[in-house]
CSV table of C-alpha atoms in Angstrom, one decimal:
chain,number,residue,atom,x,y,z
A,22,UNK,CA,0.0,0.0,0.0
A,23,UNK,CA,1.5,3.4,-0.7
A,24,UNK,CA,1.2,5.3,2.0
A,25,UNK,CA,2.9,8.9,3.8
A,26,UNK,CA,5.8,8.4,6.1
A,27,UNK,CA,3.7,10.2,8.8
A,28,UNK,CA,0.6,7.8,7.9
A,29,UNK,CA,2.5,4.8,8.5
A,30,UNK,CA,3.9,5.7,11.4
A,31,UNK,CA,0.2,6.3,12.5
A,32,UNK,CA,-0.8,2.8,11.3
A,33,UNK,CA,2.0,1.4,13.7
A,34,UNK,CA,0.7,3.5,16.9
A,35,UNK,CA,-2.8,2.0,16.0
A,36,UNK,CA,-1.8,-1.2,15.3
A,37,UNK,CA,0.7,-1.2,18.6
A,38,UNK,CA,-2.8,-0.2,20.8
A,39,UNK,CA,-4.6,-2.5,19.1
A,40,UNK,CA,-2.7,-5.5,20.0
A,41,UNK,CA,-1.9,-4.5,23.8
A,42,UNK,CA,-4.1,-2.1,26.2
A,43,UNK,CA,-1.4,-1.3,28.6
A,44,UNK,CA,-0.1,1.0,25.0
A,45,UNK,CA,-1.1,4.5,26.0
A,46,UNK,CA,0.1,8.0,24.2
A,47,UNK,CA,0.7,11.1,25.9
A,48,UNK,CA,1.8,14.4,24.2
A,49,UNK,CA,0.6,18.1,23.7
A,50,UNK,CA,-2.1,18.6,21.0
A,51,UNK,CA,-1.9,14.9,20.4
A,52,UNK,CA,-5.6,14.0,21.2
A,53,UNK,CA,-8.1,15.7,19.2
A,54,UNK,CA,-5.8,18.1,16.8
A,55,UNK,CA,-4.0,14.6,16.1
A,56,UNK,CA,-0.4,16.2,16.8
A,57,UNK,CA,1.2,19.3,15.0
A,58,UNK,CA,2.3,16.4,11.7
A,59,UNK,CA,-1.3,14.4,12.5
A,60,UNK,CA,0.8,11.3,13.2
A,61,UNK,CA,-1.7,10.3,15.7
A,62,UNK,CA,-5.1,12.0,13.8
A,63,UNK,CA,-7.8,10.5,14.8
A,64,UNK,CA,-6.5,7.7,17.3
A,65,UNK,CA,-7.7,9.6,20.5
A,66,UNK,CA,-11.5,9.5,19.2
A,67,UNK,CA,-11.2,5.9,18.5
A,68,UNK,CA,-8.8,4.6,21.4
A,69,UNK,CA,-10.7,7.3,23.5
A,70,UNK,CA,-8.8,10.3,26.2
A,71,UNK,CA,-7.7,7.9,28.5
A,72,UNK,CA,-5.3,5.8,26.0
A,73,UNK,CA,-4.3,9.3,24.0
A,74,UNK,CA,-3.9,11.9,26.4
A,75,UNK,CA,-3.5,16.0,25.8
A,76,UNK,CA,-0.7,17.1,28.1
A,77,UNK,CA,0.5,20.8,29.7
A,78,UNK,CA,3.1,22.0,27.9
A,79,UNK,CA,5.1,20.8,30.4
A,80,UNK,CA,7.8,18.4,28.9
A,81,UNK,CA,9.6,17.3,32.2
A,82,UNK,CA,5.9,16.4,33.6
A,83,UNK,CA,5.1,14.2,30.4
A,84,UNK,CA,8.1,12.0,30.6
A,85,UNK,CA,8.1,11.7,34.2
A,86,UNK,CA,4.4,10.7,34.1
A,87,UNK,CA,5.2,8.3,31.2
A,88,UNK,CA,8.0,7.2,33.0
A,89,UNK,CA,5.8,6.3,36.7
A,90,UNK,CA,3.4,4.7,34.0
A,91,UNK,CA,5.4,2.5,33.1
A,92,UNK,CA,6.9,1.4,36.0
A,93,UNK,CA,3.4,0.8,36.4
A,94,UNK,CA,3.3,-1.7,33.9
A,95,UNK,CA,2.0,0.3,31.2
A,96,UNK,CA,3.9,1.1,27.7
A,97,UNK,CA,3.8,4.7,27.2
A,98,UNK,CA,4.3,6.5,23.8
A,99,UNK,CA,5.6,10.4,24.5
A,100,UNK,CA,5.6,12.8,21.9
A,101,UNK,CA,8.3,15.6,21.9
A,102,UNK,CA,6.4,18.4,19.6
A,103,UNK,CA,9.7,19.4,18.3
A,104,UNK,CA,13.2,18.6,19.0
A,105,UNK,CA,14.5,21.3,20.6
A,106,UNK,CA,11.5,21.0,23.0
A,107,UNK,CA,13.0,17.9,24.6
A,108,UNK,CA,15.8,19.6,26.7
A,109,UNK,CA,13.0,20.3,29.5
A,110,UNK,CA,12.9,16.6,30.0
A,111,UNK,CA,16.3,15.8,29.3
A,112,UNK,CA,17.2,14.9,33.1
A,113,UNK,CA,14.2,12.8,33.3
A,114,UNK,CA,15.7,11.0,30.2
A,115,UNK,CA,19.2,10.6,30.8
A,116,UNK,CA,19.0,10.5,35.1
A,117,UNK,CA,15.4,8.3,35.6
A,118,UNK,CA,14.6,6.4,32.9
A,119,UNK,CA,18.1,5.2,31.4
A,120,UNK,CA,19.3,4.2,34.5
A,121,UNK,CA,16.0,2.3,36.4
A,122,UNK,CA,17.4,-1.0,35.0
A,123,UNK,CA,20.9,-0.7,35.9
A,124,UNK,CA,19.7,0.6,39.2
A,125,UNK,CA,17.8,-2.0,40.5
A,126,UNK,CA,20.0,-4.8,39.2
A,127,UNK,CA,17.7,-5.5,36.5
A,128,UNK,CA,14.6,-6.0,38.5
A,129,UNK,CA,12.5,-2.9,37.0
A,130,UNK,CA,11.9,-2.0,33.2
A,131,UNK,CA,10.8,1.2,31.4
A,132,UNK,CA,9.1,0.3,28.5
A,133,UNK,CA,9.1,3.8,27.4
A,134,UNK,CA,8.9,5.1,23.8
A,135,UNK,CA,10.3,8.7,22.8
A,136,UNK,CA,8.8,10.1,19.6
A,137,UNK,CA,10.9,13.2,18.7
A,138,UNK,CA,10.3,15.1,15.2
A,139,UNK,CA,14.3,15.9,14.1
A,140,UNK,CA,16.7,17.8,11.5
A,141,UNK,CA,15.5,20.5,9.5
A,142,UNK,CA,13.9,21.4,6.2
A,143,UNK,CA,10.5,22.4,6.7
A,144,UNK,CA,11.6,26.2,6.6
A,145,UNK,CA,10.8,26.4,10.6
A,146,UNK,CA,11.8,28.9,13.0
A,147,UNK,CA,14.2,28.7,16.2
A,148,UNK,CA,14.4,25.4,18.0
A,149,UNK,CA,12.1,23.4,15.4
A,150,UNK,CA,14.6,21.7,13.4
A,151,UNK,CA,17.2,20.5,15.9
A,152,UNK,CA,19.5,17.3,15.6
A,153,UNK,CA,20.2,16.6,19.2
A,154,UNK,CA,20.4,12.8,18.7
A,155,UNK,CA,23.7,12.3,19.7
A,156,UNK,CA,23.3,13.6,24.0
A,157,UNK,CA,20.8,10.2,24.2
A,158,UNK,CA,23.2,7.9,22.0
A,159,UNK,CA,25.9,8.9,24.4
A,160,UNK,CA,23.7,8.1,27.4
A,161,UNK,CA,23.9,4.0,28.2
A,162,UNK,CA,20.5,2.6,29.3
A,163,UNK,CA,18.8,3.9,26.1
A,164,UNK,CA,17.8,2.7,22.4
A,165,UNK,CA,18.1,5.5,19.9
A,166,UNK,CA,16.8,4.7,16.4
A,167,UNK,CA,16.1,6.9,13.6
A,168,UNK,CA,14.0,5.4,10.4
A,169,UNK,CA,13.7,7.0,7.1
A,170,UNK,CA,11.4,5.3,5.1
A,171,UNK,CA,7.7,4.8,5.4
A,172,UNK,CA,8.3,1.2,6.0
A,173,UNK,CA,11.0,1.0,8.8
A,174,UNK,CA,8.7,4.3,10.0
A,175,UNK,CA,5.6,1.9,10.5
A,176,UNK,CA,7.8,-1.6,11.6
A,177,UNK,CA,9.8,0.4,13.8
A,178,UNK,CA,7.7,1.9,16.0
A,179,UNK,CA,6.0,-0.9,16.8
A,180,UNK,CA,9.2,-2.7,17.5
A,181,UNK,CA,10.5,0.1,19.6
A,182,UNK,CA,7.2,0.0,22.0
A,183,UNK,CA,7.3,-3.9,22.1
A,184,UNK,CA,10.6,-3.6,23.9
A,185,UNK,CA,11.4,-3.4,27.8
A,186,UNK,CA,13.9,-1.1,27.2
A,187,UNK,CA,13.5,2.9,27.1
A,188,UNK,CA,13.6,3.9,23.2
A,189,UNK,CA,14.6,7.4,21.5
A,190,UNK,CA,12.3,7.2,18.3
A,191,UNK,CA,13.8,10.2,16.4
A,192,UNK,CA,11.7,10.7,13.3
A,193,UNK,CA,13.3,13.0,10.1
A,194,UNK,CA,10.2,15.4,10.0
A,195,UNK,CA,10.8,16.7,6.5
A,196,UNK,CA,10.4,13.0,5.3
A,197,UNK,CA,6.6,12.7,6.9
A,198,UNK,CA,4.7,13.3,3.7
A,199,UNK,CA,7.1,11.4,1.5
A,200,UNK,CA,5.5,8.6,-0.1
A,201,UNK,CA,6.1,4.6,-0.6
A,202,UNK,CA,4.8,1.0,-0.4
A,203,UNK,CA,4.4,-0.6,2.9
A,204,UNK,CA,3.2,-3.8,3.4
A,205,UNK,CA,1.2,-3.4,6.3
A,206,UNK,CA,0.5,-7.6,6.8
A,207,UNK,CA,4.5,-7.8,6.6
A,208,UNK,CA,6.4,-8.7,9.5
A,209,UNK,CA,9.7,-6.5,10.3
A,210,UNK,CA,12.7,-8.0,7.8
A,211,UNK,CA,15.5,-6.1,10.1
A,212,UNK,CA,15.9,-6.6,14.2
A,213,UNK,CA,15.6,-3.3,15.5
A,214,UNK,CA,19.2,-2.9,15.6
A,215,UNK,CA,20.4,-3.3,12.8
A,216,UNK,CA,21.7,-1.4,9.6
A,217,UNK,CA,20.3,-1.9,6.2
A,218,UNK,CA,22.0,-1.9,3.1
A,219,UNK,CA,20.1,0.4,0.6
A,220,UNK,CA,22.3,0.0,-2.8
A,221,UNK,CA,25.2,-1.9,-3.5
A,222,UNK,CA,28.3,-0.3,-4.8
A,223,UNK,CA,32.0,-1.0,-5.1
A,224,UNK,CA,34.0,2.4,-4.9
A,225,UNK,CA,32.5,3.9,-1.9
A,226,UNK,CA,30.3,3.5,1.2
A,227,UNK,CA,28.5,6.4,2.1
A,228,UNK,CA,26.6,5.6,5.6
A,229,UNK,CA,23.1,7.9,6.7
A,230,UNK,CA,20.3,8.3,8.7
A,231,UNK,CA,16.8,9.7,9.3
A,232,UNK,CA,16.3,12.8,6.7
A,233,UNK,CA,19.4,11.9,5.0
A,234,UNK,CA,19.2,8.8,3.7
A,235,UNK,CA,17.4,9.9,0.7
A,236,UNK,CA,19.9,12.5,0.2
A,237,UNK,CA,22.7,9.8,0.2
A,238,UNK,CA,20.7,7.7,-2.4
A,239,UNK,CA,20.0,11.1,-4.7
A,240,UNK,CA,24.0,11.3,-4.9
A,241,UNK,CA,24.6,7.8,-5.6
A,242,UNK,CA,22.0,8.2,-8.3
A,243,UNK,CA,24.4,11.3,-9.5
A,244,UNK,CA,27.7,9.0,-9.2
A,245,UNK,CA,26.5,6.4,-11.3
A,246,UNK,CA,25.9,8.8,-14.2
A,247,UNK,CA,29.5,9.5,-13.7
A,248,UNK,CA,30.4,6.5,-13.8
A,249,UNK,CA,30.8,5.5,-9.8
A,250,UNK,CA,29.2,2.9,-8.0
A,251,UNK,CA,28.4,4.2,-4.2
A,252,UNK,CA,26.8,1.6,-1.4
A,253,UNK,CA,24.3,3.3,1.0
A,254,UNK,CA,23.6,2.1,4.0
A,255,UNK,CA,20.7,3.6,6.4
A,256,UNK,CA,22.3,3.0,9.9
A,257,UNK,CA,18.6,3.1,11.4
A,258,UNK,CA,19.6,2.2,15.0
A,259,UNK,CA,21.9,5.0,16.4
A,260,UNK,CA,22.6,3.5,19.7
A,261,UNK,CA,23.7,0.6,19.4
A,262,UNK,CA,25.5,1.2,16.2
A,263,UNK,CA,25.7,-2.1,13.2
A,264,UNK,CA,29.1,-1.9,13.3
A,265,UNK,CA,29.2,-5.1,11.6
A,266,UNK,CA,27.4,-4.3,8.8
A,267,UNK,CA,29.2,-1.2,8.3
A,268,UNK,CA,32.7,-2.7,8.2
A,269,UNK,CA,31.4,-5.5,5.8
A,270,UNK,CA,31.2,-2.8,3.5
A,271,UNK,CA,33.9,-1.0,3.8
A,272,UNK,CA,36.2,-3.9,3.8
A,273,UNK,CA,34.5,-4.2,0.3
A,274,UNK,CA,34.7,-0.5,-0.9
A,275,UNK,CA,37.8,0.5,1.2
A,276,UNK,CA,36.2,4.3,1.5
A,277,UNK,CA,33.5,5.6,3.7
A,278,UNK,CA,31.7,9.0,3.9
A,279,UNK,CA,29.5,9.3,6.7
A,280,UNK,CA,26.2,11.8,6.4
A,281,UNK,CA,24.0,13.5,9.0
A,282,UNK,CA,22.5,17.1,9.8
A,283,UNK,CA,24.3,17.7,13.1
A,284,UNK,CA,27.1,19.4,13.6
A,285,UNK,CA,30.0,17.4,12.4
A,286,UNK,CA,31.8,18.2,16.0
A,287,UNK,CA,31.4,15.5,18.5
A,288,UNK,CA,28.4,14.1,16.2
A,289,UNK,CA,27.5,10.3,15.7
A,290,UNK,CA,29.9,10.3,12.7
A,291,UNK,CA,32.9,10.6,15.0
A,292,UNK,CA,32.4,7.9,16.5
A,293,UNK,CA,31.3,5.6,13.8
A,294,UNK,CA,34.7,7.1,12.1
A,295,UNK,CA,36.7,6.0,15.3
A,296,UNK,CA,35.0,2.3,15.3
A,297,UNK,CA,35.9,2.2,11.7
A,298,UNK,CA,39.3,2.7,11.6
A,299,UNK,CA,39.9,0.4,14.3
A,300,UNK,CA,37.9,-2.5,12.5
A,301,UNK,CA,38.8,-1.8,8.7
A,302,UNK,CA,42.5,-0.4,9.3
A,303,UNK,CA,44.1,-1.6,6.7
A,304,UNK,CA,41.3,-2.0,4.1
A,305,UNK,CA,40.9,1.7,4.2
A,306,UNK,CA,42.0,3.1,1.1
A,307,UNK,CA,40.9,6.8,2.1
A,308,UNK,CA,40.6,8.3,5.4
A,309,UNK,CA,36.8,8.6,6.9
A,310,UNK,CA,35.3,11.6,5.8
A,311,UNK,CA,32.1,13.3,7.1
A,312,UNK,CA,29.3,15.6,5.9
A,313,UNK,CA,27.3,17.1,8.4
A,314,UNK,CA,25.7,20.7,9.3
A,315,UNK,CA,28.3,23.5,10.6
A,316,UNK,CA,29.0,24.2,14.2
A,317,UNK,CA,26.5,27.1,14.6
A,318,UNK,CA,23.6,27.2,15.8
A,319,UNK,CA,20.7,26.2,13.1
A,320,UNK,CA,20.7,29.1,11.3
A,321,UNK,CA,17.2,30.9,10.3
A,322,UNK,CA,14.7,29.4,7.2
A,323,UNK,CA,15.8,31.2,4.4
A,324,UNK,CA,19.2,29.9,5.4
A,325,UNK,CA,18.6,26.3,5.7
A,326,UNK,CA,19.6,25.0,2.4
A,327,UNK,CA,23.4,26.1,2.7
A,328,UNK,CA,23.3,24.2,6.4
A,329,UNK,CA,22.2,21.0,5.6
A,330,UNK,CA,24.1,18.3,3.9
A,331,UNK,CA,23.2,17.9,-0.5
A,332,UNK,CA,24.0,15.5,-3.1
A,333,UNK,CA,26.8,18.1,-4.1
A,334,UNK,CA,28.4,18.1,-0.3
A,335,UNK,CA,28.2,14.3,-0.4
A,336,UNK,CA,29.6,14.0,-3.7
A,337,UNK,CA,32.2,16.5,-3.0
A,338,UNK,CA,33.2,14.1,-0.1
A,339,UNK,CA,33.3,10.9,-1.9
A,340,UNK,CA,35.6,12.5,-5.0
A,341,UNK,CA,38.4,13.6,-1.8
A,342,UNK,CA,37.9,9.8,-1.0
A,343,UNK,CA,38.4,8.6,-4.6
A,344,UNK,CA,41.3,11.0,-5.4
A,345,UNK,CA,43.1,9.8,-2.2
């Protein structure tokens, strides 16, 4: 069925409530407005308010709530309106809920799910297009994943709430109304944690997530009209990282460009570069190159376009690689 990115993920919240009662979804303007993206339209008037609950704008009370829930027993879906609106809750995220299991000795869960709209491109103003992924990968005691298709949007989600552990669901928000076939019947083809490989290719790899997967598969699109053959692979989980599938490849290409909207400082691709070059040494060919967004803050609408990473920033990358 070809459906929206945002669409799917809706079908996998209903589908998630559906098959369990304990599933309940909190979030501001969730309920009856059906969330600023609609990802939950219409689920409140047919699950009813007391399994999709309008919340204060109050982002440290919803995850704490969530968070007694389900110590309670219950499986909580938050939403995070936009991604820069999570740093209210941030202690309740990386002090409470990533630490319950370690801190009991593995005697309490948090079956918590995360929903946070990330990255930029929707021409949004301050703090609505924020990549702030990396502060929960660093933080043990949580799942971070990112999908980037309607399919892994829809499989995903359910996966993340069927787990005990706490989940980070970071979803690319300019990729909600993109388009494409999801069989709905299907069971997942990928654990949770793992990467998948998008293309094949032999001269490069050139790893992505969330809203820039696509942009990684428009460039390798480019590079085989020029006569190079690029393997893309969607990394998907964030935290932990398929190192394994990633070093297949490279040990395969021997080059690896590495592609996501956050600052390239301290980002994810530093230390996928690092666990790299320690696995795939002396297959390398190239060093590890990244593309990412500058170390500013993200700069205003109009500006957006020069910030985020393009086919030609990616392709620029892969020719250093190819030259070396």
């Amino acid at each position: 069925m070809i459906t929206t990115f945002a669409a799917a993920l809706n079908t996998g919240l209903r589908r998630a409530m559906d098959d369990d009662t304990k599933v309940v979804l909190l979030g501001e303007d969730i309920g009856k407005l059906g969330g600023v993206f609609r990802v939950t339209d219409t689920l409140q008037k047919d699950f009813g308010d007391n399994r999709v609950i309008d919340t204060p704008l109050a982002e440290s009370g919803i995850v704490g709530t969530a968070f007694g829930m389900a110590l309670r027993g219950y499986r909580p879906v938050v939403e995070i309106q936009f991604d820069g609106f999570v740093y209210p809750a941030f202690d309740q995220i990386v002090s409470q809920v990533a630490k319950i299991h370690y801190r009991t000795g593995g005697k309490v869960t948090a079956p918590l799910t995360i929903r946070i709209p990330f990255g930029g491109g929707i021409g949004a103003v301050e703090h609505h297009s924020e990549s702030p992924e990396v502060y929960f990968a660093h933080t043990a005691g949580l799942r971070v994943v990112a999908p980037s298709t309607p399919a892994d949007a829809y499989s995903m989600i359910r996966q993340a709430i069927s787990l005990d552990d706490p989940v980070v669901f970071f979803e690319p928000k300019r990729r909600y109304w993109d388009k494409a076939d999801v069989d709905f019947e299907g069971e997942p083809d990928l654990p949770l944690h793992k990467a998948r490989v998008c293309t094949h290719g032999t001269d490069a790899t050139v790893l992505a997530y969330g809203g820039t997967v696509a942009t990684a598969l428009a460039a390798a699109k480019i590079a085989a009209e020029e006569g190079h053959s690029l393997e893309v692979i969607d990394l998907r989980s964030l935290s932990p990282i398929d190192v394994d599938t990633i070093a297949e490849s490279v040990d395969k290409t021997g080059r690896l460009v590495i592609v996501h909207e956050a600052p390239v400082f301290a980002g994810l691709g530093a230390e996928i570069a690092a666990r790299v070059t320690e696995r795939c040494f002396y297959q390398l060919e190239a060093p590890v190159l990244r593309v990412g967004g500058y170390d500013i803050p993200y700069p205003p609408a109009k500006l957006e376009k020069h910030h985020l990473p393009d086919p030609d920033r990616i392709l620029a990358a892969v020719d250093r690689c190819l030259a070396a």
